[in-house]
Every structure is written in structure tokens, then in C-alpha cells.
Amino acid sequence: MASTSGYSHRDPMLKKRDEFEDLLEERRNSSDLRYAFRCYSPVLYKALSPCTASSLKNMVLRSDQLRFVMSQVCQETGRAVVDIQEEASAILEEMAHNLQLSTVRFFAFTLCKVFKTLFRSICVNEEGIQRLQQVIQEHPVVLLPSHRSYMDFLLMSYIMYTYDVALPVIAAGMDFMGMKFVGEMLRMSGAFFIRRSFGADKLYWAIFSEYVKTIVKNGFAPVEFFLEGTRSRTSKSLTPKLGLLNIVMDPFFKGKELLGVPKPKESTSGLIKARKVLSEDYGSIHVYFGEPVSVRSLSQGKIDRSQFNLLPRHIPRRPSEEISNLVNDSAYRLVRAQEENMVLMPWVLLASLLLQSHHQNQVTALDELTEQAVWLRDLSRQYGAFLHWPDHVPPSEVVSSSLSLHRGLVKISEGRVQLALDQAEQSDPGEPPRAVTPEEELLSQAVTVLSCASYRNQALHIFLRPALLASALHTASSNNKQEVFNSFSFLRNMFSNEFILCPGATVQDFEDACFLLVKTGALQVSQQEVVVTETGHRTLAFLTSMLDPFLQGYQVVCRFLCEEATEALTEKQFVPAVRTFILKLLLAGRLRYTEVLSSDLQKNSLAALMRLGAVRKIKGAEPGTLKVNKVMVNSLEDTLGGKLPTQKAAVARL
Amino acid sequence: MAANGSGGGSDRQRVAQQRLRIIAGHLRRPADEDSAVRAAECKAPQSESDASAEGKTVPRRRQEIMKWNGWGYNDTKFIFNKKGQTEFTGKRYRLSGMILPGLQDWFENTFGASVHHKSPATNILNSSAVQPPNLNEAFVEELKSTGVPFSHDAEDRVFRANGHCLHEIFPLREGKIGRVPDTVVWPNCHNDVVKIVELACKHNVCLIPFGGGTSVSSALECPLEETRSIVSLDTSQMNRILWIDEKNLTAHVEAGIIGQDLERLLNESGYCTGHEPDSMEFSSLGGWVATRASGMKKNVYGNIEDLVVHIKMVTPQGVIEKSCQGPRMSTGPDIHHFILGSEGTLGLVTEVTMKIRPVPAYQKYGSVVFPDFEQGVACLREVARQRCAPASIRLMDNKQFQFGHALKPQGSSMFTSFLDGLKKFYITKFKGFDPNRLCVATLLFEGDREKVLQHEKQVYDIAAKFGGLAAGEDNGQRGYMLTFVIAYLRDLGLDYYVIAESFETSVPWDRVLDVCRNVKARIVRECKERGVQFSPLSTCRVTQTYDAGACVYFYFAFNYRGLSDPIHTFEQVEHAAREEILANGGSLSHHHGGGDRFKIKRLLIKRRRRVGVNDAAVITGCILTSKRWPGHPEPRGEEVILRSPRHVLTASPSRKLMGESSIYQPCTSSANTLPRPYHRSAGPLPYPVFHVPTSICQGKPLRLRTACHRVKLILGLYNVSSVLGPPLGARHCPPTVWLHRAPTSLSLYLHRGHCTQETENMT
């Protein structure tokens, strides 16, 4: 299907997108109560009759897979069968959803009220819903929304209910269940709960995977989960978690996807990614349902399904290399596809601009900001951004209404716009200003900067590849294409924990970046050279400064590891220690970027260093003690800073 | 000769006759009752007359009774008459001369076809369209001197150039004739075959064995790249039962005998083999051996590999046969295992000793209706678990049930149609079966009357547990009839733009449903994707049950109007369907054989890493894997270059025998865990070869000791007594390994142990 090869298309501007419809409009004009009690009769897969929650549990408990694992556990631990069976049903009880239409109706009613007060509109692409509805009838479906806010899955179910689409069952973290009443309510609206970590607990894993597989292969309901695992706190896509994706794709490989289906018409297992975006301006929400992606087409020619012929299918085994590669690959594709369908608000662009001028200690005039925003709007559109910019409204109005929506973060005085850094004082106007330590002041500023950065992060994926190229040009010692590529490849490798970069697609990404920059006239690329054009400096400067905080952040972490890290530093102590170090640098004015304080960035950089082998975890006195290869970390830092040519770093890496 | 061992002989005769009427009522009665059961010597070489065909169905000139571009007898076919009814012409079958009122409607509704859109076949075989024979004069001269009858007649040659794959029949209907054999020979006995093979070796002539001509694996196609003279070796005149041994219940039979003759002649003596493949009217014993055939009553009698006691095979290296007829031996691999399923690549089967059984006293058909296919499969599984399967048990899916229903002859009276209506009402309304989901199992019981009735009850009791309702003998019988007339029905379809094919697989029980559902769905989807305008018929039945799995048979047909290259589309869909079977854990074939499906074989080989491609290459000789030997790490997921045997050897009624050759066999080991004794007809088991192919030496002269060592490693159990070096002057020739009477089980006569040469230089 279309978007399977979608992300490698040359010109992202050519991507066709659907129109949005406002979901709330009708709600405002008719009775919510009637809406909540309306006749809900969704089409199901192969016109199947829905399966009750308890019969689903029974199917799982009686499955060959689970019985096999139970007897295995029995033998290994020597516990009684009954004992293990009880544990199994307890686990299942804790996990299983208990979807009740009445609860859904209750939610539909309350959410209507809530949404109407909170939001101006909820925009959904109806064509996407229609596609989904069609696919649901013919294939088992998996919904993969992005996760940006807690509201996400309620919203999803709400939309499905509104459009008469089968309600999904949703994988949720156990932490939700902890909230007494809410947990049960969520369960009754279709959530099932998974422990965050269950490591080597065979039984738990078996129950969990069998539970999901049973739902998927029988097509009882669409399964919904978040590819990124957890909610992204920085609005930046997280590297996908593969466990659940593995599970839902498994029935297809084993040829069982349609077991027990009365009227088989077709045997594909469909995998749907549905995309949703919450633009958190509380103005409006945009939900975009993407093109369905079929597992069959994803795995075409990559998987030899007969590899499962030699072992009974109920015996669990590790996925083969070819399968984990496929799952990994698919996961990245899907996250990329999610990013592509991300709806961006003008404010996101403004946040990026304001953040940059803040870092350069500039205060921008409003009309200048408008001019920059229009420039950036055009640029991002050229890069394929899915921008929701009302074209019939004059840009100045768009800008000012965006700014006013986020007045907590910006300060406009005398026609000049800047970030509202003195937030703390504003919030308590009544009390006399008390003495604040420089540290406190810094932290309070950081809050503003970080929340601004999280808006900017929403747009990062659009600029990511060109920005990597721009930084590579900056750090590379010459304009030689090979050298630029080396340096690009180094940066890409360095940041692959930070951003969504499909493994193994370096050349592709490089070419895409070149294509985009050449298209916008910022670069000229010949066989040997990459040259910045006269008009290209503005673009490149913007792109470089977009990536600069990350570059600096990683360097700081490297410096910390070289200078401050003690022998006994553990993984746990790392974040607080590096934080103190960064604070010191910030206060001393040796570091500009407050957003480096983001623990997300610190953890990612540590993960990258560990992946590259510059830092290793060893079994010391304390578990998770870090052993730092200072020479290597040092050279990585220098390479990041452009002091060392990339070649050396590459060698060091080896 | 008659069986008087137990019970009255006349009684047996009567039973035999009755049985004949019931199951094989369609089989042609013998022209005269001359006892053909005799210990016969080989006919005098000069027997030019058709005397040898006395009492036999197949004359030397097949064209006298058979169609040249369709299935079966000249006088028998389905036609849509002007009244909108279907007629089955001729007098040979139970159904012959009857009117089938429902078929035309079913046909038009299922395929979207219309009786007004005809695609008729060319009627006359135009001899001038046949290429003149490419003769090897020296061979012909010597052949003449042996006295074995032969012919260069165009019709004779065309009749032996094809099997019954769609892609073979379709061009013939359009009058297109491709490469055909240049000569047809009719050996009369084993010794004739030995002479012919010797001559073929001597004069470098390519031999293609021809038995019943019912191959569906392209085995009879003449290779296009073949430049030598091709000789079709028609075994149809080697059709005698040489002796019957009542003490051991065995019969020694010439391999060219066709199924119906074998059964009829044995029945006359009160015996039967019980081997009844659907093609038994025309297929031959040698063909069954060569393709690991399976009969519908295998639950009582066994498959061909269970039935054979002794095989005599002529290879270019000599004749190979066991030295005794003991029921089982444990000395080394069973030599029969590489003859069975070798599809004529290793040798030509000339004589077979088979088990025989007294004709059963009582036979009863039956049928069971299930609410859905899943329940039906569950029931069959339970029957297999309890090991109480009747002689035959088959489960048709809903589509096939409806198909069978369309073949119902015109009701003989108001009363029967009233009864039918009542039955239908009972099942659909009273029992609540959905007519679009229900499916039917057909049953055939055989044995003593008492036991049959008891057995019947047991099976119906099991069926009842799965919601099955007994549905009468009639339905059962009609189900079996469908399989006998299906090939005639294909010709009817071809007259109206509908092309069809069948294929089969064996699959473990836990995957039966998955295979059925996924393959049918895949066919429908592929048709849609490839632009087929009308929805296809895609239907299956479970035809055999085993302890660990089942055999599934698929029919697949569609209306090809609007397609520019229907055969190509068809083959793509069929290929996809086979791929789906393999992906779902089925085997390539349960009983049709692997044939020339090299593309598929490649699939198989690719997945044979576990066995080791190198070993396979040596063991089977035919996959010449360049650059793989020795010591090269096995490439992962790479395709092994599979070359069809350049010097394809030998015979048995379905494959190529060529002169100048070594023993090759195509590699078709199964990648499935099919349980033994499981039926798997795609090729022989990878058992040893008596010759070291060049691939073992990488085209370099190999030190004898090394070669011997390698061969010993591979052959293991065999007692490799010597390795011959290359003959003088042939430096790059690989050594030939001689196996000397490896333990007592086999005596291997290497009449002509000349060292073989391969023209190809492997690198």
C-alpha cells in the first residue's frame, strides 16, 4: 500500500493529505445524551459476532501455547499445577480488558462535555476513518497512535465510537491501573494493563502475548498500542519498542491469522497505523488516520514463513534474526509514518524561532517575527511538513493569535517578542519579590525554555535530515562530498538514540537531505563537492542552530565523563551528577543552552556512548557501574565540536 | 488360478463382479474374458499384430479410443444441449447418457460464464503441423534388428508428447503442437526395455518413458533444449500379470498395466490390489511407483510404497532389484526408497511385485453432513486419532458440496425429489445448518458385512459428537463420482472460457484448517490482483487422513475472458498457491509428484540448510552447486543454482531417460516435518547414489583416497568396496564408486560399469 514505501519518496511535498472535519461541530448542535445513547453497531471483521471479555479469557487460558508454558514452569519450579493455573488466571484477571458499552457511553457523554469546553474543535480526516472501516471488515487491525498526552487513548475510542467503528482494546501501562477508580473505568472502556517490566517472567510473557494474539488473530477487536511505549514528554518521537509489534505480527508469519473465522474471504493480516496528533494549544485537536499498512506487504520477500514448519507453533521461541530485523525495520517505518502525518500548528514554528533568538540573546520585533515565520512556513512546507496554517488569514494575525494562545510562554512588550523567562515572578504578583538564588532563577527559566523546546521538538523531524547535513557541513573541514558524508554519517550515528533514524539508511538519508537542500536552493551538490549558495546561508544557519543544543549537550556530557566522572559512578548517579555539572557550566556562563538540562537528552547521550562502546557498564561493587573510555569519549567530544576530523572518530569507534 | 482358499469360489466371483459394478461401473468391460492371468514369457520379438493388447484397454494406437487434446475416451464428454441441460455422452460410465439438470446453472453462476460464449477446441489433429522426426539413423537401424515395434507416425508421436497439465492441454486445443518425441517404441517385456536402454546409451539418444500419459507434473514434456533424438518408450504393451502367488498374497505384474486392467484381471481371480488413485482408468503401475502414488482406499490397503514388495528397474548402469522378497530388511537404506518417486530420472521400472488382497465381501458408501468445515476437520482428526478410518473418508468444503450437488442426475421419480426436498428441509430448517456453510464427508466402508456395519456405527457416533448428521449413501457415492469425471468436466469448462487445475498437499493436523483457508483465500486474492474479471472457484477437500496429518486436494478454476495470456496468469496464481502451501507447512505434493516444478524446488532447496546443500548436491547428484564444495560455508538464503539434469537419465512411466549418463536424481527432499510413514510424493528420499558427480571434485582430478573417503562418509552404511579411477586418457573424469552387494539386502547388478563422463566442467 501507498505509505509502505512512503518515507523514502523524493519529494515530500507531493504527499497527498486528506481534508479535516470538525467532530465537535455536530456535538455543539445536538443533544449529548442522545448521542451517548445512540445505536452503536460497528462493522466487525468478517461480520463476526463480538466476543465477551470472559470467553476471551477462557480462550487464552485454554490455548495450547499457555498450557505448554504452564507445564514448563511447573517442571522448572516444581510448583503444583493448580497453583500455577491460579497464578495464570490471576495475571489474566489483572491484565484483561472488560469492555462495556455502557461505560463507553458514559465516557462518550462526559468526554463530549469536557472536549466542548476545552477545545475549539476536534478535527478528524473522515476519509481515513472510512479507509479504516473498510479494512476492519477484511483484516484484523492494529491501531498505532502516537502518544503525546494522557488523553490520547480516550480520544481514540471516542472517535471510534462517534464514527461507528469497532472499539479498540488498548494496551496500557500498569501505572494507570494504580489509580483506583480510573483504572477500572479505563478497563471497562477497553484498556488492558501490562506491567512495565516483567523481565524473565515466562508465564507473564506467555499470557500477555497469547492474550494479544488471540484478539488479533480472531479479529475480535482492533488492538491499539503505542509504538513508542510511553508518552513522549518532550514531544519528540521516541525510538519504538518492539515487543508488542513482534507479538501482533507473529500470527501472520505463522499462518494462523484467521483461525476460527466463520466466513473467510481473505487471509491478509492488516496492520493499521493510525496517526494522531494533539496540538496542545487547547484550541483544536487534529487526529489524522493514515493509510493502512499491511503486514503482508511489509514482509513481502523478507520472511520465509516456512521456517515455522519444523516446530509446533505452540512452543515459544525467540524470533529469528530475519524476523527481528523486519519488526525493527517496520517499527521505524511506522514511527516515521507517524511523524509524517503529524499536524503542526503555526505556534510550533514560532517556538522554534523564539528559542533560537533567545539563545542568541536577541529580542525580535513582532513584524520581524512574522516575516521569519512566513519564511519558515514556506521552508517547512517544502520539506513536507503537514502544517495547519490558515492561508486565508493574514500571517500577522496567525502569528499574533498563536502568541496569545501561548501567552504564558511569551512576553510581548513594545512590539517586541521574547520568551517569558521571569515567569515565577509573574505568577505571584501579590507577594513582594523575594531573594532568589541564581540557581533557582536559572531553573525557573529552564521551565519556560524546556516547554518551548518541547513545542519545537514537534517540528524536529521535518528539519532533522537537512539539519544533520547542515551541521555536518559546519563541522567538516572541507566541502569535499565524501568528507561531508563522513561527518554526516558520524552525527547521524551519534544521534540515533535521540531521533528517529532508521538503522542502515544513512546513504538514503544523506541523499534525501541533499535533495531537500538543493531543491530549496541552499546547496549545490556536484560529484565531488557540496557548496553552500549565496542564498543558502540563512537556511543553513537556521538548521545548524536547531541542532546546536543537542550537539552542545552531547559535548557537555562527554566533557563531564572525561573531567568529573569518578571510578564509582553508577548509571543511577549519572543523571543527578551530570545535572549538577551542567548547572555549574550554565551559571558560569560557559554554556548557553538551558535545555541541555533535559534528562531525556542526558540519558540518550549516555545510551549513544554505550552503544558506541565509549562507556561500558561493568559489574562492579554497585550494579551498573560505568566504565568510561576517556580517550574515546574525548575524541568523540572533539569530533562533535569539529575539532577533530571524522575519520579519526570512526577509527576510534572501531 | 481362482481363489479357492477360503469361501466358495463362485461366491467370490459374484462379489467381485458386484464390486466391479459398484465402484468401477464406469470401467470398460473386457472385450473377451480370455484369462490374461498367466505366467507369461516375453512375447516373441516379431509380434507386430495387436495380439498383445487382447483384453486390454489400451491399444498401441491410443488414438483409436482416446482424445488427443483432452481427457479420456473419444466418445465420452460433457455437453450443454439446446434445452439448457447437461448431457454426459457415451456408454462407459454410470453417469453416461444421463441428463444433469443442475450443472449448467451452477456453471454459469459460479464462473460468470455463458453457454453463448464458446471457446471450442480444434477437433482434427493436423499431422502436417508436427515437425518431422529428428532420427538417429544408427539407433533406428539397431532398433529394427531387435524386433521391438516402433513408429515415427506423427499421431503416435503427438499422443506421447504431453501429460494433462493445463499448460500442456491448452495449446493442443488451439492446435499448437510443440516439440514431440521423434520415435515411439513399444517394448513388450523387461528384456525389450533392457535392449532399448542399452541402445539409447550406445547411440546417445534421449529416452522419455510413457505409461498412462496422465502425468500432471510436466514429466512428459520434451525438453526444448534437447538436440538429440527423443524416443518415447511406451510401456502400455507390457501389461500382463506374470504370476499370482496366493500363499504370499502377491502378484508379479509388468509395469505398463493400467489400473483398471490390473483390478479387473485380479478380480477375476478373486483378488484386488486396493490401489485406486483417481486416475486409475488410465494411469499405469510403473507410473504409480515412479510418482509415489496414493489410492483413495489407502486406509485399508496402503499407499503404493506399502504395496510394493519388489521392483525391477532398468538403469543405464544396469538392472537394479532386491535379491529377495522378504517383507522388511534392516540392511542399509531401502533401495525402494529412491526408486519410489524418482519420476523416471533414475531408471525405468519394468516389473513390480505387489501385495494383493481378497476382494472384500461387502462395500458400503455413506456420507455425513457437518454444520461447517471446522467441525468436519475436527471429526476427521478424531477418526484418525482413534485409528478407525474407513477405507476412504473425505471431507468436501461447502463449494465442492454444491459442485457435487450440481452433478445430480435427473430425479428418477417424483418421490425421490420429494424425499430430497424433505432432507434439505430437515437439515437446513430443523437442524439449523447454514446451506452456505455446511460441508459433507463421504465415506466408503469395505470388509465383512458384520464388521462394516459395526465400523459404520463407530464412525457415525464420532461424527455425531461434532454435529454431523448421516446423509445417506447417495451423497457419498456422488462425491466419489465427482473425482472420476472431474477431468471430463475440465474439458467442458475449457469449451466455455473456464480453465481449471487441481493440486494437492499433505499437512500436519494442526495446520489443516490454516492451509485450506489461506490457500483458498490466496487464490482469490491473486486472481483479483492479476486482473481476472470473474471471481474464481477455489475449493478444497481433505481426502486422506494419517496419524499425524492429512492430505488436502484443491480445485481451482476461473473464467478467463478478458485476459490476454490466461495460461501465464493461471500459472502465476498456481505458483502463489503452492508458495502459500509451503509457507503454511504443507508439502509440495502428496501424490502427484514434483515433476518439473523447478521453481518450487528451488524454494525447497533454499530451505535445506539444515541438511546441508553440499551433502544434498552429492547425494542427489543433480543439483550442481557450483562453488559450494568443499568447505565453503553455506550461503544463507542464497539460491542454490539448480540445473535440471543435463543427462537426465532414465525411465519409468513418466520421465526422461537419456543415454550417456550417470545416476542423477532431482533434489526434492521435503523441508517439512511430515511424519513417517508419511506420504510425500515429491521426489525420492535423498538416498545414496552410486556415482560421484563432478561437483564433488570441482572439476579437478581428485585423489582416489579422498574421493573414497567422501563417498564413504555420504553413503555411510553401504559397503563401498572400490573406487575406480578415471580411465586412461580421461583425466578430468570423476571416479565412479562401485557398491558391491552392499549387505545382503540388495544385489546390484552393474552390467555395464563404464565410467561416466560429464561434459560440463564445473567451476
Coordinates of C-alpha atoms in Angstrom, one line a residue, chain A residues 328-530:
Chain A
N328 CA 12.6 -3.4 13.8
D329 CA 12.5 -2.0 10.3
S330 CA 8.7 -1.9 10.3
A331 CA 8.7 -0.2 13.7
Y332 CA 10.9 2.6 12.3
R333 CA 8.9 2.9 9.2
L334 CA 5.7 3.2 11.2
V335 CA 7.1 5.9 13.5
R336 CA 8.4 7.8 10.5
A337 CA 5.0 7.5 9.0
Q338 CA 3.5 8.8 12.2
E339 CA 5.8 11.8 12.1
E340 CA 4.9 12.5 8.5
N341 CA 1.3 12.7 9.4
M342 CA 1.9 14.9 12.4
V343 CA -0.2 18.0 12.1
L344 CA 1.8 21.1 13.0
M345 CA 0.4 24.3 14.4
P346 CA 2.0 27.7 13.5
W347 CA 3.0 28.1 17.1
V348 CA 5.5 25.2 16.7
L349 CA 7.4 27.3 14.1
L350 CA 7.2 30.4 16.3
A351 CA 8.5 28.4 19.2
S352 CA 11.5 27.3 17.2
L353 CA 12.2 30.9 16.1
L354 CA 11.8 32.4 19.5
L355 CA 14.0 29.7 21.1
Q356 CA 16.8 30.5 18.6
S357 CA 16.7 34.2 19.1
H358 CA 16.6 33.6 22.8
H359 CA 19.8 31.6 22.5
Q360 CA 21.3 34.4 20.5
N361 CA 20.2 36.9 23.1
Q362 CA 18.1 38.7 20.7
V363 CA 14.7 40.3 21.1
T364 CA 12.6 40.1 17.9
A365 CA 10.2 42.7 16.7
L366 CA 6.8 41.4 16.0
D367 CA 6.8 42.2 12.3
E368 CA 10.2 40.7 12.0
L369 CA 9.0 37.6 13.7
T370 CA 6.1 37.4 11.3
E371 CA 8.4 37.7 8.4
Q372 CA 10.6 34.9 9.7
A373 CA 7.5 32.8 10.4
V374 CA 6.4 33.1 6.8
W375 CA 9.8 32.2 5.6
L376 CA 9.9 29.2 7.9
R377 CA 6.4 28.2 6.9
D378 CA 7.4 28.1 3.3
L379 CA 10.6 26.2 4.1
S380 CA 8.8 23.6 6.2
R381 CA 6.2 23.1 3.6
Q382 CA 8.9 22.5 1.0
Y383 CA 10.3 19.9 3.4
G384 CA 6.9 18.2 3.5
A385 CA 5.6 19.4 6.8
F386 CA 1.9 18.8 7.5
L387 CA 1.3 22.4 8.6
H388 CA -2.0 23.7 9.7
W389 CA -1.6 27.3 8.7
P390 CA -4.8 29.1 7.8
D391 CA -3.9 30.6 4.4
H392 CA -6.9 32.9 4.1
V393 CA -5.8 34.8 7.2
P394 CA -3.1 37.4 7.0
P395 CA 0.2 36.0 8.5
S396 CA 0.4 38.7 11.1
E397 CA -3.0 37.6 12.5
V398 CA -1.9 34.0 12.5
V399 CA 1.2 34.9 14.5
S400 CA -0.5 37.1 17.0
S401 CA -3.3 34.7 17.7
S402 CA -0.8 31.9 18.2
L403 CA 1.2 34.1 20.5
S404 CA -1.8 35.0 22.5
L405 CA -2.8 31.3 22.9
H406 CA 0.6 30.7 24.5
R407 CA 0.9 33.9 26.4
G408 CA 2.2 32.1 29.4
L409 CA 5.4 31.5 27.4
V410 CA 6.0 34.7 25.6
K411 CA 6.2 38.3 26.6
I412 CA 5.3 41.0 24.2
S413 CA 6.3 44.4 25.1
E414 CA 6.6 47.4 22.8
G415 CA 6.1 45.3 19.7
R416 CA 9.0 43.1 20.7
V417 CA 8.6 39.5 21.4
Q418 CA 10.7 37.3 23.7
L419 CA 10.3 34.3 25.9
A420 CA 8.7 35.0 29.2
L421 CA 11.6 34.0 31.4
D422 CA 10.5 35.8 34.6
Q423 CA 7.5 33.6 34.8
A424 CA 7.9 32.9 38.5
E425 CA 7.5 36.5 39.5
Q426 CA 4.5 36.9 37.2
S427 CA 2.8 34.0 38.8
D428 CA 2.8 35.6 42.2
P429 CA 2.3 39.3 41.6
G430 CA 0.8 39.9 45.0
E431 CA 3.9 39.0 47.1
P432 CA 7.0 41.1 47.3
P433 CA 9.8 39.7 45.2
R434 CA 11.9 37.6 47.5
A435 CA 15.5 36.9 47.0
V436 CA 16.2 34.1 44.6
T437 CA 19.4 32.3 44.2
P438 CA 20.9 32.3 40.8
E439 CA 20.3 28.6 40.6
E440 CA 16.6 29.0 41.3
E441 CA 16.3 31.7 38.7
L442 CA 18.1 29.5 36.2
L443 CA 15.8 26.6 36.9
S444 CA 12.7 28.7 36.6
Q445 CA 13.9 30.0 33.3
A446 CA 14.6 26.5 32.2
V447 CA 11.0 25.6 32.7
T448 CA 10.0 28.1 30.1
V449 CA 12.7 27.1 27.7
L450 CA 12.1 23.4 28.0
S451 CA 8.4 23.7 27.4
C452 CA 9.1 25.9 24.4
A453 CA 11.6 23.3 23.3
S454 CA 9.0 20.6 23.5
Y455 CA 6.9 22.5 21.0
R456 CA 9.9 22.9 18.8
N457 CA 10.5 19.2 19.0
Q458 CA 7.3 18.5 17.3
A459 CA 8.8 20.0 14.2
L460 CA 12.2 18.5 14.6
H461 CA 11.6 15.5 12.3
I462 CA 10.9 17.8 9.3
F463 CA 14.2 19.5 9.6
L464 CA 16.2 16.7 11.0
R465 CA 18.0 15.4 7.9
P466 CA 18.8 18.7 6.4
A467 CA 19.9 19.9 9.8
L468 CA 22.3 17.0 10.2
L469 CA 23.7 17.8 6.8
A470 CA 24.0 21.5 7.7
S471 CA 25.9 20.6 10.9
A472 CA 28.0 18.2 9.0
L473 CA 29.0 20.9 6.6
H474 CA 29.8 23.1 9.6
T475 CA 32.0 20.5 11.3
A476 CA 33.6 19.0 8.2
S477 CA 36.9 20.5 7.4
S478 CA 36.2 20.9 3.7
N479 CA 33.5 20.9 1.1
N480 CA 34.5 17.5 -0.2
K481 CA 31.4 15.5 -0.6
Q482 CA 33.0 12.4 0.9
E483 CA 34.1 14.2 4.0
V484 CA 30.8 15.9 4.4
F485 CA 29.2 12.5 4.1
N486 CA 31.6 11.0 6.7
S487 CA 30.7 13.8 9.1
F488 CA 27.0 13.4 8.4
S489 CA 27.2 9.7 9.0
F490 CA 29.1 10.3 12.2
L491 CA 26.5 12.8 13.5
R492 CA 23.7 10.5 12.4
N493 CA 25.2 7.6 14.2
M494 CA 25.8 9.7 17.3
F495 CA 22.2 10.9 17.4
S496 CA 20.4 7.8 16.5
N497 CA 19.2 7.4 20.1
E498 CA 18.0 10.9 20.1
F499 CA 16.0 11.0 16.9
I500 CA 14.1 8.5 14.7
L501 CA 16.7 7.4 12.2
C502 CA 16.1 4.1 10.6
P503 CA 19.1 1.9 11.1
G504 CA 21.1 1.3 7.9
A505 CA 19.6 4.1 5.9
T506 CA 22.5 6.5 6.1
V507 CA 23.0 6.9 2.4
Q508 CA 19.3 7.3 1.8
D509 CA 19.1 10.0 4.5
F510 CA 22.1 11.8 3.1
E511 CA 20.6 11.8 -0.3
D512 CA 17.3 13.0 0.9
A513 CA 18.9 15.8 2.9
C514 CA 20.9 16.8 -0.2
F515 CA 17.8 16.7 -2.3
L516 CA 15.8 18.9 0.0
L517 CA 18.6 21.5 0.4
V518 CA 19.3 21.6 -3.3
K519 CA 15.6 21.9 -4.0
T520 CA 15.3 25.0 -1.8
G521 CA 18.4 26.4 -3.4
A522 CA 20.5 26.3 -0.3
L523 CA 23.1 24.0 -1.6
Q524 CA 24.8 23.0 -4.8
V525 CA 25.9 19.4 -4.9
S526 CA 28.2 18.1 -7.5
Q527 CA 30.0 14.8 -7.8
Q528 CA 32.8 15.9 -5.5
E529 CA 31.6 18.9 -3.6
V530 CA 28.9 20.3 -1.5

